Amino acid sequence: MTTQGRDPLEPAPASEVRATAPGRTEGGGTPASDAAFAIEATISRLLVAGTYLAIALVLVGVVGMLLGGVDPLARGERPAFDLGGIPAAIVALRPEGFLWLGLVAVLALPVGRVIVAGVGFLAARDRRLALVSLAVLLVITASVVAALGLEG
Amino acid sequence: MIAGLVLLVGGAAVGLFGSLLGLGGGILLVPLLTLGFGRPLREAVAISLVSVIVTSSAGAGIYLRRHVANLRLGMVLELFTACGALVGGLIAFALPVPVLEGLFALLLAWVAISMLRRRETPGAATVAVDELPVPADGRPPAAHALALRPAGFVSSLSGPGYHVVRLRLGMAGAVFAGIVSALLGVGGGIVKVPLMNLAMGVPLKVATATSNMMIGITATSSAVIYLLRDEINPYIAGPVALGVFVGASLGARVVNRIDTRLLRWLFVVVLLITGAQMGMKALGL
């Protein structure tokens, strides 16, 4: 993790925030700058909250796993990934349900970031960056399709 | 239960040292899981990618809140890292494992040499917000980028005090970074940061923050392939990812209180020894 010198999930001190991000521009900001500011702030909130949520789910799964005496290194002790089976596993309070959901949340975070950015760029009428965002999502989709193709 | 706790502690150690030394977790995690826990290389790569996404997402949230990362440039480049990661993720299942092990050994040697050559003091890679050029009107960097839009697309990717250049080279390098990430389970920052800083005119701190942000999509593009190919064992990925997150968070809190110079030297030795071990494994020795 390259966030040296700062707790990655701690808010920046007020003095640092003022140095480069004075908040809403006071009587001088353009709509474009406000839009850019808003996009970054929204994405930041999504990533921080999403990380906490994903880690919390994984934590529940790990605790359940440890209390249940699961040996992660044992051969055969390995649930296959089944997206549709996650809700049932969670309702049944099986640790793998929480682990899978947490891991899926981890993978979904960057995708969510791209979606939010794309919507923000579209709202700011920045078509090029909105198209770039869409293209990134298409590449992720292609990854899924390619992986399913390999499976089949 | 013991094995789970050991994985947790191992992940925490990786996260801690990675955070202290300014490295992503992958370079440490893959050898730990393969050499230390005897896990198959592809499984180790898959778990490493998941862990890297966790730390990247946490860090990116902070960098974006402080308007340090260049979101626009990052999004353009990550389109190409994602393409590279897609290709790399598919190639990873076609290449023999010894070849992947050999490539990882080379990467470890490269990182060790890079660390030896790094002259800045520990913490210099820290993105100190108040050291970035501040626009006269105090508006965040992204604001200026958007305001520059009429001057051209490449100009719109620039920031206060710097102009992005050689975008095509950056795109090509980003594809390579994505392939490396997918094959070896690292974030790709070892390629992206020097690419942006040395070739594209981006200040080091902005390059570091932007690379950190990009790692999420880079790793996700290939992690999805590993997930759907059943290469991720949640019973291992869970404790490891949790441990890495805890260790990295702790490292970020204490890094300014620790002289990491000696740690860096020790780490170079560990990297070289681990690289030699993986190289021997690749050669079947």
Tab-separated table of C-alpha atoms in Angstrom:
chain	number	residue	atom	x	y	z
A	1	MET	CA	0.000	0.000	0.000
A	2	THR	CA	1.581	3.242	-1.028
A	3	THR	CA	-0.289	5.595	1.322
A	4	GLN	CA	2.685	6.145	3.521
A	5	GLY	CA	2.600	8.565	6.365
A	6	ARG	CA	-1.137	8.630	6.734
A	7	ASP	CA	-3.816	6.286	7.922
A	8	PRO	CA	-5.475	5.487	4.607
A	9	LEU	CA	-8.931	5.729	6.075
A	10	GLU	CA	-8.482	8.816	8.207
A	11	PRO	CA	-9.818	12.168	7.043
A	12	ALA	CA	-7.151	14.633	5.990
A	13	PRO	CA	-6.354	17.365	8.494
A	14	ALA	CA	-8.184	20.560	7.772
A	15	SER	CA	-4.961	22.434	6.962
A	16	GLU	CA	-4.059	20.001	4.201
A	17	VAL	CA	-7.539	20.067	2.788
A	18	ARG	CA	-7.414	23.825	2.523
A	19	ALA	CA	-4.029	23.737	0.771
A	20	THR	CA	-5.295	22.100	-2.348
A	21	ALA	CA	-8.971	21.494	-1.984
A	22	PRO	CA	-10.622	24.508	-0.507
A	23	GLY	CA	-14.028	22.992	-0.768
A	24	ARG	CA	-16.680	24.643	-2.750
A	25	THR	CA	-15.072	27.492	-4.582
A	26	GLU	CA	-16.080	30.734	-3.046
A	27	GLY	CA	-17.652	32.893	-5.643
A	28	GLY	CA	-15.028	31.979	-8.229
A	29	GLY	CA	-15.599	28.401	-9.212
A	30	THR	CA	-16.771	27.443	-12.638
A	31	PRO	CA	-19.421	24.782	-13.154
A	32	ALA	CA	-16.723	22.581	-14.673
A	33	SER	CA	-14.490	22.810	-11.602
A	34	ASP	CA	-17.399	22.191	-9.258
A	35	ALA	CA	-18.341	19.135	-11.297
A	36	ALA	CA	-14.805	17.762	-11.144
A	37	PHE	CA	-14.673	18.380	-7.432
A	38	ALA	CA	-18.000	16.640	-6.911
A	39	ILE	CA	-16.986	13.601	-8.974
A	40	GLU	CA	-13.829	13.069	-6.961
A	41	ALA	CA	-15.581	13.604	-3.638
A	42	THR	CA	-18.337	11.134	-4.541
A	43	ILE	CA	-15.883	8.502	-5.709
A	44	SER	CA	-13.853	8.975	-2.548
A	45	ARG	CA	-16.882	8.354	-0.352
A	46	LEU	CA	-17.823	5.293	-2.378
A	47	LEU	CA	-14.358	3.773	-2.141
A	48	VAL	CA	-13.874	4.406	1.571
A	49	ALA	CA	-17.350	3.190	2.555
A	50	GLY	CA	-17.156	0.278	0.145
A	51	THR	CA	-13.786	-0.818	1.479
A	52	TYR	CA	-15.083	-0.795	5.040
A	53	LEU	CA	-18.143	-2.800	3.995
A	54	ALA	CA	-16.145	-5.382	2.051
A	55	ILE	CA	-13.655	-5.810	4.882
A	56	ALA	CA	-16.474	-6.136	7.413
A	57	LEU	CA	-18.043	-8.948	5.381
A	58	VAL	CA	-14.701	-10.696	5.042
A	59	LEU	CA	-14.108	-10.271	8.773
A	60	VAL	CA	-17.418	-11.954	9.603
A	61	GLY	CA	-16.500	-14.785	7.250
A	62	VAL	CA	-13.019	-15.176	8.738
A	63	VAL	CA	-14.357	-15.225	12.298
A	64	GLY	CA	-16.951	-17.823	11.312
A	65	MET	CA	-14.263	-19.825	9.596
A	66	LEU	CA	-11.945	-19.748	12.597
A	67	LEU	CA	-14.705	-20.599	15.071
A	68	GLY	CA	-15.950	-23.376	12.812
A	69	GLY	CA	-12.521	-24.984	12.766
A	70	VAL	CA	-12.105	-24.693	9.009
A	71	ASP	CA	-8.589	-25.588	7.886
A	72	PRO	CA	-7.964	-23.374	4.856
A	73	LEU	CA	-4.895	-25.326	3.836
A	74	ALA	CA	-6.545	-28.738	3.874
A	75	ARG	CA	-7.139	-30.390	0.524
A	76	GLY	CA	-10.795	-30.606	-0.355
A	77	GLU	CA	-11.736	-27.836	2.077
A	78	ARG	CA	-12.657	-25.348	-0.579
A	79	PRO	CA	-16.094	-24.110	-1.620
A	80	ALA	CA	-16.545	-23.428	-5.314
A	81	PHE	CA	-17.640	-19.951	-6.361
A	82	ASP	CA	-21.383	-19.805	-6.941
A	83	LEU	CA	-22.782	-16.286	-7.124
A	84	GLY	CA	-26.355	-17.506	-6.942
A	85	GLY	CA	-25.638	-19.563	-3.844
A	86	ILE	CA	-24.281	-16.663	-1.789
A	87	PRO	CA	-27.630	-15.437	-0.361
A	88	ALA	CA	-28.531	-18.918	0.853
A	89	ALA	CA	-25.090	-19.346	2.416
A	90	ILE	CA	-25.461	-16.037	4.237
A	91	VAL	CA	-28.942	-16.856	5.500
A	92	ALA	CA	-27.553	-20.156	6.747
A	93	LEU	CA	-24.701	-18.203	8.399
A	94	ARG	CA	-22.070	-20.227	6.582
A	95	PRO	CA	-18.699	-18.451	6.613
A	96	GLU	CA	-18.091	-19.006	2.902
A	97	GLY	CA	-21.193	-16.936	2.136
A	98	PHE	CA	-19.768	-13.883	3.884
A	99	LEU	CA	-16.315	-14.502	2.454
A	100	TRP	CA	-17.601	-14.768	-1.107
A	101	LEU	CA	-19.821	-11.701	-0.713
A	102	GLY	CA	-16.935	-9.721	0.749
A	103	LEU	CA	-14.591	-10.801	-2.039
A	104	VAL	CA	-17.189	-9.961	-4.692
A	105	ALA	CA	-17.618	-6.554	-3.035
A	106	VAL	CA	-13.859	-6.054	-3.248
A	107	LEU	CA	-13.892	-6.754	-6.985
A	108	ALA	CA	-16.969	-4.585	-7.463
A	109	LEU	CA	-15.423	-1.498	-5.842
A	110	PRO	CA	-13.223	-0.389	-8.757
A	111	VAL	CA	-16.068	-1.129	-11.162
A	112	GLY	CA	-18.368	1.036	-9.057
A	113	ARG	CA	-15.745	3.762	-9.143
A	114	VAL	CA	-15.703	3.688	-12.929
A	115	ILE	CA	-19.504	3.778	-13.120
A	116	VAL	CA	-19.727	6.768	-10.782
A	117	ALA	CA	-16.980	8.552	-12.678
A	118	GLY	CA	-18.674	7.831	-15.992
A	119	VAL	CA	-21.989	9.211	-14.781
A	120	GLY	CA	-20.212	12.238	-13.405
A	121	PHE	CA	-18.371	12.883	-16.655
A	122	LEU	CA	-21.619	12.513	-18.575
A	123	ALA	CA	-23.350	14.994	-16.290
A	124	ALA	CA	-20.420	17.371	-16.798
A	125	ARG	CA	-20.839	16.880	-20.578
A	126	ASP	CA	-17.362	15.448	-20.888
A	127	ARG	CA	-18.276	12.904	-23.548
A	128	ARG	CA	-14.762	11.679	-24.153
A	129	LEU	CA	-14.144	10.644	-20.561
A	130	ALA	CA	-17.657	9.226	-20.320
A	131	LEU	CA	-16.812	7.062	-23.332
A	132	VAL	CA	-13.508	6.039	-21.726
A	133	SER	CA	-15.455	4.968	-18.636
A	134	LEU	CA	-17.816	2.933	-20.778
A	135	ALA	CA	-14.897	1.341	-22.586
A	136	VAL	CA	-13.351	0.278	-19.254
A	137	LEU	CA	-16.633	-1.356	-18.269
A	138	LEU	CA	-16.712	-3.157	-21.604
A	139	VAL	CA	-13.215	-4.520	-20.992
A	140	ILE	CA	-14.299	-5.852	-17.591
A	141	THR	CA	-17.332	-7.423	-19.257
A	142	ALA	CA	-15.030	-8.972	-21.840
A	143	SER	CA	-12.982	-10.463	-18.988
A	144	VAL	CA	-16.102	-12.095	-17.592
A	145	VAL	CA	-17.145	-13.393	-20.992
A	146	ALA	CA	-13.656	-14.684	-21.726
A	147	ALA	CA	-13.474	-16.456	-18.380
A	148	LEU	CA	-16.876	-18.055	-18.896
A	149	GLY	CA	-15.821	-19.051	-22.368
A	150	LEU	CA	-12.751	-20.776	-20.997
A	151	GLU	CA	-14.916	-22.579	-18.465
A	152	GLY	CA	-17.287	-23.796	-21.137
B	1	MET	CA	-7.940	-22.529	13.267
B	2	ILE	CA	-4.178	-22.177	13.555
B	3	ALA	CA	-3.717	-22.167	9.797
B	4	GLY	CA	-6.295	-19.411	9.433
B	5	LEU	CA	-4.579	-17.292	12.054
B	6	VAL	CA	-1.190	-17.848	10.463
B	7	LEU	CA	-2.574	-16.679	7.120
B	8	LEU	CA	-4.032	-13.624	8.837
B	9	VAL	CA	-0.733	-12.765	10.486
B	10	GLY	CA	1.173	-13.437	7.273
B	11	GLY	CA	-1.121	-11.096	5.375
B	12	ALA	CA	-0.711	-8.455	8.061
B	13	ALA	CA	3.073	-8.689	7.843
B	14	VAL	CA	2.907	-8.298	4.069
B	15	GLY	CA	0.600	-5.303	4.370
B	16	LEU	CA	2.761	-3.710	7.039
B	17	PHE	CA	6.072	-4.052	5.210
B	18	GLY	CA	4.534	-3.126	1.913
B	19	SER	CA	3.154	0.039	3.437
B	20	LEU	CA	6.416	0.909	5.190
B	21	LEU	CA	8.476	0.384	2.053
B	22	GLY	CA	6.102	1.891	-0.476
B	23	LEU	CA	5.479	-1.366	-2.251
B	24	GLY	CA	2.283	-3.084	-3.104
B	25	GLY	CA	1.530	-6.364	-1.386
B	26	GLY	CA	1.772	-8.595	-4.425
B	27	ILE	CA	5.538	-8.679	-4.593
B	28	LEU	CA	5.590	-10.103	-1.072
B	29	LEU	CA	2.371	-12.053	-1.021
B	30	VAL	CA	2.925	-14.353	-3.986
B	31	PRO	CA	6.232	-15.756	-2.681
B	32	LEU	CA	4.759	-16.047	0.819
B	33	LEU	CA	1.843	-18.128	-0.412
B	34	THR	CA	3.870	-20.284	-2.820
B	35	LEU	CA	7.104	-20.789	-0.928
B	36	GLY	CA	5.737	-20.375	2.592
B	37	PHE	CA	2.387	-22.112	2.352
B	38	GLY	CA	2.988	-24.323	-0.669
B	39	ARG	CA	0.016	-22.948	-2.590
B	40	PRO	CA	-0.126	-23.257	-6.386
B	41	LEU	CA	1.225	-20.183	-8.152
B	42	ARG	CA	-2.005	-19.267	-9.962
B	43	GLU	CA	-3.951	-19.439	-6.704
B	44	ALA	CA	-1.321	-17.223	-5.042
B	45	VAL	CA	-1.528	-14.734	-7.912
B	46	ALA	CA	-5.326	-14.650	-7.683
B	47	ILE	CA	-5.314	-14.044	-3.925
B	48	SER	CA	-2.636	-11.405	-4.307
B	49	LEU	CA	-4.758	-9.551	-6.868
B	50	VAL	CA	-7.689	-9.479	-4.451
B	51	SER	CA	-5.485	-8.117	-1.661
B	52	VAL	CA	-4.015	-5.499	-3.948
B	53	ILE	CA	-7.512	-4.292	-4.866
B	54	VAL	CA	-8.366	-3.859	-1.179
B	55	THR	CA	-5.379	-1.654	-0.457
B	56	SER	CA	-5.733	0.216	-3.734
B	57	SER	CA	-9.378	1.060	-3.075
B	58	ALA	CA	-8.648	2.316	0.423
B	59	GLY	CA	-5.732	4.431	-0.757
B	60	ALA	CA	-7.517	5.758	-3.823
B	61	GLY	CA	-10.368	6.983	-1.658
B	62	ILE	CA	-7.952	9.126	0.305
B	63	TYR	CA	-5.983	10.341	-2.705
B	64	LEU	CA	-9.134	11.411	-4.527
B	65	ARG	CA	-10.524	13.166	-1.468
B	66	ARG	CA	-7.299	15.144	-1.293
B	67	HIS	CA	-7.358	15.719	-5.079
B	68	VAL	CA	-3.885	14.306	-5.489
B	69	ALA	CA	-4.567	11.537	-7.995
B	70	ASN	CA	-5.177	12.600	-11.575
B	71	LEU	CA	-8.556	10.970	-12.147
B	72	ARG	CA	-8.804	11.828	-15.833
B	73	LEU	CA	-5.339	10.591	-16.770
B	74	GLY	CA	-5.805	7.540	-14.577
B	75	MET	CA	-9.040	6.611	-16.302
B	76	VAL	CA	-7.536	6.931	-19.759
B	77	LEU	CA	-4.518	4.828	-18.856
B	78	GLU	CA	-6.489	2.223	-16.940
B	79	LEU	CA	-8.480	1.470	-20.068
B	80	PHE	CA	-5.190	0.174	-21.448
B	81	THR	CA	-4.011	-1.534	-18.272
B	82	ALA	CA	-7.383	-3.289	-18.168
B	83	CYS	CA	-6.877	-4.505	-21.740
B	84	GLY	CA	-3.409	-5.715	-20.825
B	85	ALA	CA	-4.747	-7.418	-17.715
B	86	LEU	CA	-7.431	-9.170	-19.744
B	87	VAL	CA	-4.787	-10.513	-22.107
B	88	GLY	CA	-2.477	-11.391	-19.221
B	89	GLY	CA	-5.231	-13.165	-17.356
B	90	LEU	CA	-5.914	-15.392	-20.332
B	91	ILE	CA	-2.235	-15.991	-21.058
B	92	ALA	CA	-1.677	-16.971	-17.415
B	93	PHE	CA	-3.667	-20.148	-18.010
B	94	ALA	CA	-1.767	-20.962	-21.186
B	95	LEU	CA	1.749	-20.484	-19.871
B	96	PRO	CA	3.433	-23.331	-17.964
B	97	VAL	CA	3.770	-22.629	-14.241
B	98	PRO	CA	7.605	-22.772	-14.318
B	99	VAL	CA	7.585	-19.937	-16.850
B	100	LEU	CA	5.416	-17.840	-14.521
B	101	GLU	CA	7.725	-18.676	-11.633
B	102	GLY	CA	10.735	-17.626	-13.693
B	103	LEU	CA	9.058	-14.339	-14.630
B	104	PHE	CA	8.259	-13.677	-10.990
B	105	ALA	CA	11.874	-14.363	-10.031
B	106	LEU	CA	12.949	-11.743	-12.572
B	107	LEU	CA	10.418	-9.291	-11.178
B	108	LEU	CA	11.759	-9.795	-7.658
B	109	ALA	CA	15.276	-9.108	-8.873
B	110	TRP	CA	14.089	-5.989	-10.709
B	111	VAL	CA	12.308	-4.650	-7.631
B	112	ALA	CA	15.379	-5.352	-5.484
B	113	ILE	CA	17.596	-3.419	-7.888
B	114	SER	CA	15.055	-0.568	-8.045
B	115	MET	CA	15.003	-0.352	-4.267
B	116	LEU	CA	18.790	-0.276	-4.132
B	117	ARG	CA	18.844	2.565	-6.622
B	118	ARG	CA	16.116	4.532	-4.891
B	119	ARG	CA	17.807	7.497	-3.313
B	120	GLU	CA	14.957	9.380	-1.750
B	121	THR	CA	14.435	9.146	1.998
B	122	PRO	CA	11.741	6.905	3.385
B	123	GLY	CA	8.407	8.506	3.052
B	124	ALA	CA	9.400	10.522	0.036
B	125	ALA	CA	6.875	8.563	-1.941
B	126	THR	CA	4.283	9.811	0.495
B	127	VAL	CA	1.809	11.926	-1.297
B	128	ALA	CA	2.155	15.074	0.757
B	129	VAL	CA	-0.723	17.156	-0.399
B	130	ASP	CA	0.804	20.448	0.626
B	131	GLU	CA	3.889	19.837	-1.502
B	132	LEU	CA	2.028	19.751	-4.766
B	133	PRO	CA	1.900	22.894	-6.843
B	134	VAL	CA	-1.171	24.775	-5.722
B	135	PRO	CA	-3.101	26.690	-8.315
B	136	ALA	CA	-3.201	30.414	-7.615
B	137	ASP	CA	-6.925	30.349	-7.160
B	138	GLY	CA	-6.769	27.313	-4.861
B	139	ARG	CA	-9.025	25.236	-7.048
B	140	PRO	CA	-8.314	21.477	-7.009
B	141	PRO	CA	-6.180	20.051	-9.848
B	142	ALA	CA	-9.112	18.363	-11.543
B	143	ALA	CA	-10.819	21.703	-11.850
B	144	HIS	CA	-7.966	23.047	-13.895
B	145	ALA	CA	-7.913	19.942	-16.022
B	146	LEU	CA	-11.545	20.350	-16.938
B	147	ALA	CA	-11.082	24.054	-17.499
B	148	LEU	CA	-8.258	23.234	-19.917
B	149	ARG	CA	-10.534	21.090	-22.020
B	150	PRO	CA	-10.868	23.537	-24.923
B	151	ALA	CA	-7.104	23.288	-25.528
B	152	GLY	CA	-7.233	19.618	-26.482
B	153	PHE	CA	-7.793	16.229	-24.995
B	154	VAL	CA	-4.196	15.633	-23.889
B	155	SER	CA	-4.084	19.055	-22.276
B	156	SER	CA	-7.240	18.196	-20.404
B	157	LEU	CA	-5.376	15.325	-18.763
B	158	SER	CA	-2.718	17.647	-17.395
B	159	GLY	CA	-2.650	19.181	-13.942
B	160	PRO	CA	-1.464	22.357	-12.244
B	161	GLY	CA	2.245	22.825	-12.846
B	162	TYR	CA	2.671	19.931	-15.248
B	163	HIS	CA	1.678	18.916	-18.761
B	164	VAL	CA	1.098	15.332	-19.749
B	165	VAL	CA	3.176	14.299	-22.758
B	166	ARG	CA	3.737	11.112	-24.759
B	167	LEU	CA	0.252	9.819	-24.128
B	168	ARG	CA	0.617	7.089	-26.773
B	169	LEU	CA	3.747	5.778	-25.071
B	170	GLY	CA	1.861	5.857	-21.812
B	171	MET	CA	-0.947	3.828	-23.320
B	172	ALA	CA	1.471	1.209	-24.639
B	173	GLY	CA	3.263	1.036	-21.308
B	174	ALA	CA	-0.053	0.714	-19.546
B	175	VAL	CA	-0.903	-2.377	-21.602
B	176	PHE	CA	2.411	-3.909	-20.543
B	177	ALA	CA	1.739	-3.015	-16.904
B	178	GLY	CA	-1.623	-4.749	-17.127
B	179	ILE	CA	-0.094	-7.907	-18.537
B	180	VAL	CA	2.545	-7.974	-15.769
B	181	SER	CA	-0.146	-7.428	-13.153
B	182	ALA	CA	-2.311	-10.277	-14.383
B	183	LEU	CA	0.516	-12.741	-14.831
B	184	LEU	CA	2.300	-12.113	-11.557
B	185	GLY	CA	-0.381	-10.884	-9.155
B	186	VAL	CA	1.110	-7.439	-8.589
B	187	GLY	CA	-0.500	-4.053	-8.970
B	188	GLY	CA	1.725	-2.936	-11.807
B	189	GLY	CA	2.875	0.222	-10.059
B	190	ILE	CA	6.478	-0.812	-10.666
B	191	VAL	CA	5.798	-0.069	-14.346
B	192	LYS	CA	3.148	2.642	-14.144
B	193	VAL	CA	4.827	5.030	-11.718
B	194	PRO	CA	8.102	5.414	-13.626
B	195	LEU	CA	6.130	5.463	-16.878
B	196	MET	CA	4.048	8.419	-15.790
B	197	ASN	CA	6.831	10.187	-13.932
B	198	LEU	CA	9.780	9.707	-16.257
B	199	ALA	CA	8.076	9.462	-19.638
B	200	MET	CA	4.851	11.411	-19.344
B	201	GLY	CA	5.879	14.421	-17.290
B	202	VAL	CA	3.723	13.678	-14.265
B	203	PRO	CA	5.162	14.625	-10.844
B	204	LEU	CA	6.210	11.593	-8.818
B	205	LYS	CA	3.642	12.080	-6.107
B	206	VAL	CA	0.786	12.478	-8.560
B	207	ALA	CA	2.072	9.454	-10.493
B	208	THR	CA	2.151	7.370	-7.321
B	209	ALA	CA	-1.356	8.401	-6.320
B	210	THR	CA	-2.740	7.908	-9.825
B	211	SER	CA	-1.087	4.506	-10.171
B	212	ASN	CA	-2.550	3.487	-6.830
B	213	MET	CA	-5.993	4.434	-8.079
B	214	MET	CA	-5.517	2.549	-11.350
B	215	ILE	CA	-4.479	-0.653	-9.637
B	216	GLY	CA	-8.080	-1.397	-8.728
B	217	ILE	CA	-9.337	-1.763	-12.282
B	218	THR	CA	-6.064	-3.299	-13.479
B	219	ALA	CA	-6.277	-6.070	-10.912
B	220	THR	CA	-10.058	-6.525	-11.229
B	221	SER	CA	-9.812	-7.170	-14.962
B	222	SER	CA	-7.781	-10.308	-14.375
B	223	ALA	CA	-9.047	-11.205	-10.891
B	224	VAL	CA	-12.467	-11.786	-12.434
B	225	ILE	CA	-10.933	-14.392	-14.723
B	226	TYR	CA	-9.219	-16.135	-11.822
B	227	LEU	CA	-12.446	-16.022	-9.795
B	228	LEU	CA	-14.543	-17.591	-12.534
B	229	ARG	CA	-11.814	-20.170	-13.198
B	230	ASP	CA	-12.126	-21.182	-9.529
B	231	GLU	CA	-8.589	-20.159	-8.660
B	232	ILE	CA	-9.623	-18.172	-5.571
B	233	ASN	CA	-9.980	-20.142	-2.369
B	234	PRO	CA	-12.086	-17.905	-0.078
B	235	TYR	CA	-10.777	-19.665	3.024
B	236	ILE	CA	-7.295	-18.416	2.139
B	237	ALA	CA	-8.176	-15.181	0.338
B	238	GLY	CA	-10.330	-13.979	3.226
B	239	PRO	CA	-7.781	-14.099	6.066
B	240	VAL	CA	-4.979	-12.918	3.789
B	241	ALA	CA	-6.898	-9.913	2.416
B	242	LEU	CA	-8.071	-8.990	5.903
B	243	GLY	CA	-4.535	-9.256	7.254
B	244	VAL	CA	-3.090	-7.180	4.414
B	245	PHE	CA	-5.648	-4.440	5.047
B	246	VAL	CA	-4.910	-4.349	8.776
B	247	GLY	CA	-1.145	-4.410	8.236
B	248	ALA	CA	-1.216	-1.693	5.598
B	249	SER	CA	-3.399	0.518	7.807
B	250	LEU	CA	-0.973	0.043	10.692
B	251	GLY	CA	2.001	0.730	8.442
B	252	ALA	CA	0.515	3.994	7.252
B	253	ARG	CA	0.136	5.115	10.877
B	254	VAL	CA	3.689	4.313	11.974
B	255	VAL	CA	5.776	4.935	8.858
B	256	ASN	CA	6.841	8.403	9.968
B	257	ARG	CA	8.075	7.016	13.281
B	258	ILE	CA	10.285	4.343	11.786
B	259	ASP	CA	13.602	4.702	10.011
B	260	THR	CA	12.943	2.469	7.053
B	261	ARG	CA	16.434	2.663	5.614
B	262	LEU	CA	17.652	-0.437	7.437
B	263	LEU	CA	14.351	-2.121	6.712
B	264	ARG	CA	14.852	-1.390	3.032
B	265	TRP	CA	18.278	-3.031	3.034
B	266	LEU	CA	16.933	-6.120	4.801
B	267	PHE	CA	14.077	-6.202	2.374
B	268	VAL	CA	16.407	-6.121	-0.628
B	269	VAL	CA	18.215	-9.155	0.813
B	270	VAL	CA	14.897	-10.958	1.330
B	271	LEU	CA	13.810	-10.119	-2.219
B	272	LEU	CA	17.056	-11.433	-3.689
B	273	ILE	CA	16.925	-14.655	-1.665
B	274	THR	CA	13.256	-15.172	-2.516
B	275	GLY	CA	13.948	-14.414	-6.162
B	276	ALA	CA	16.708	-17.011	-6.178
B	277	GLN	CA	14.381	-19.577	-4.595
B	278	MET	CA	11.641	-18.938	-7.117
B	279	GLY	CA	14.172	-19.058	-9.922
B	280	MET	CA	15.406	-22.428	-8.721
B	281	LYS	CA	11.827	-23.640	-8.446
B	282	ALA	CA	11.218	-22.527	-12.020
B	283	LEU	CA	14.257	-24.463	-13.166
B	284	GLY	CA	13.159	-27.515	-11.232
B	285	LEU	CA	16.199	-27.431	-8.955
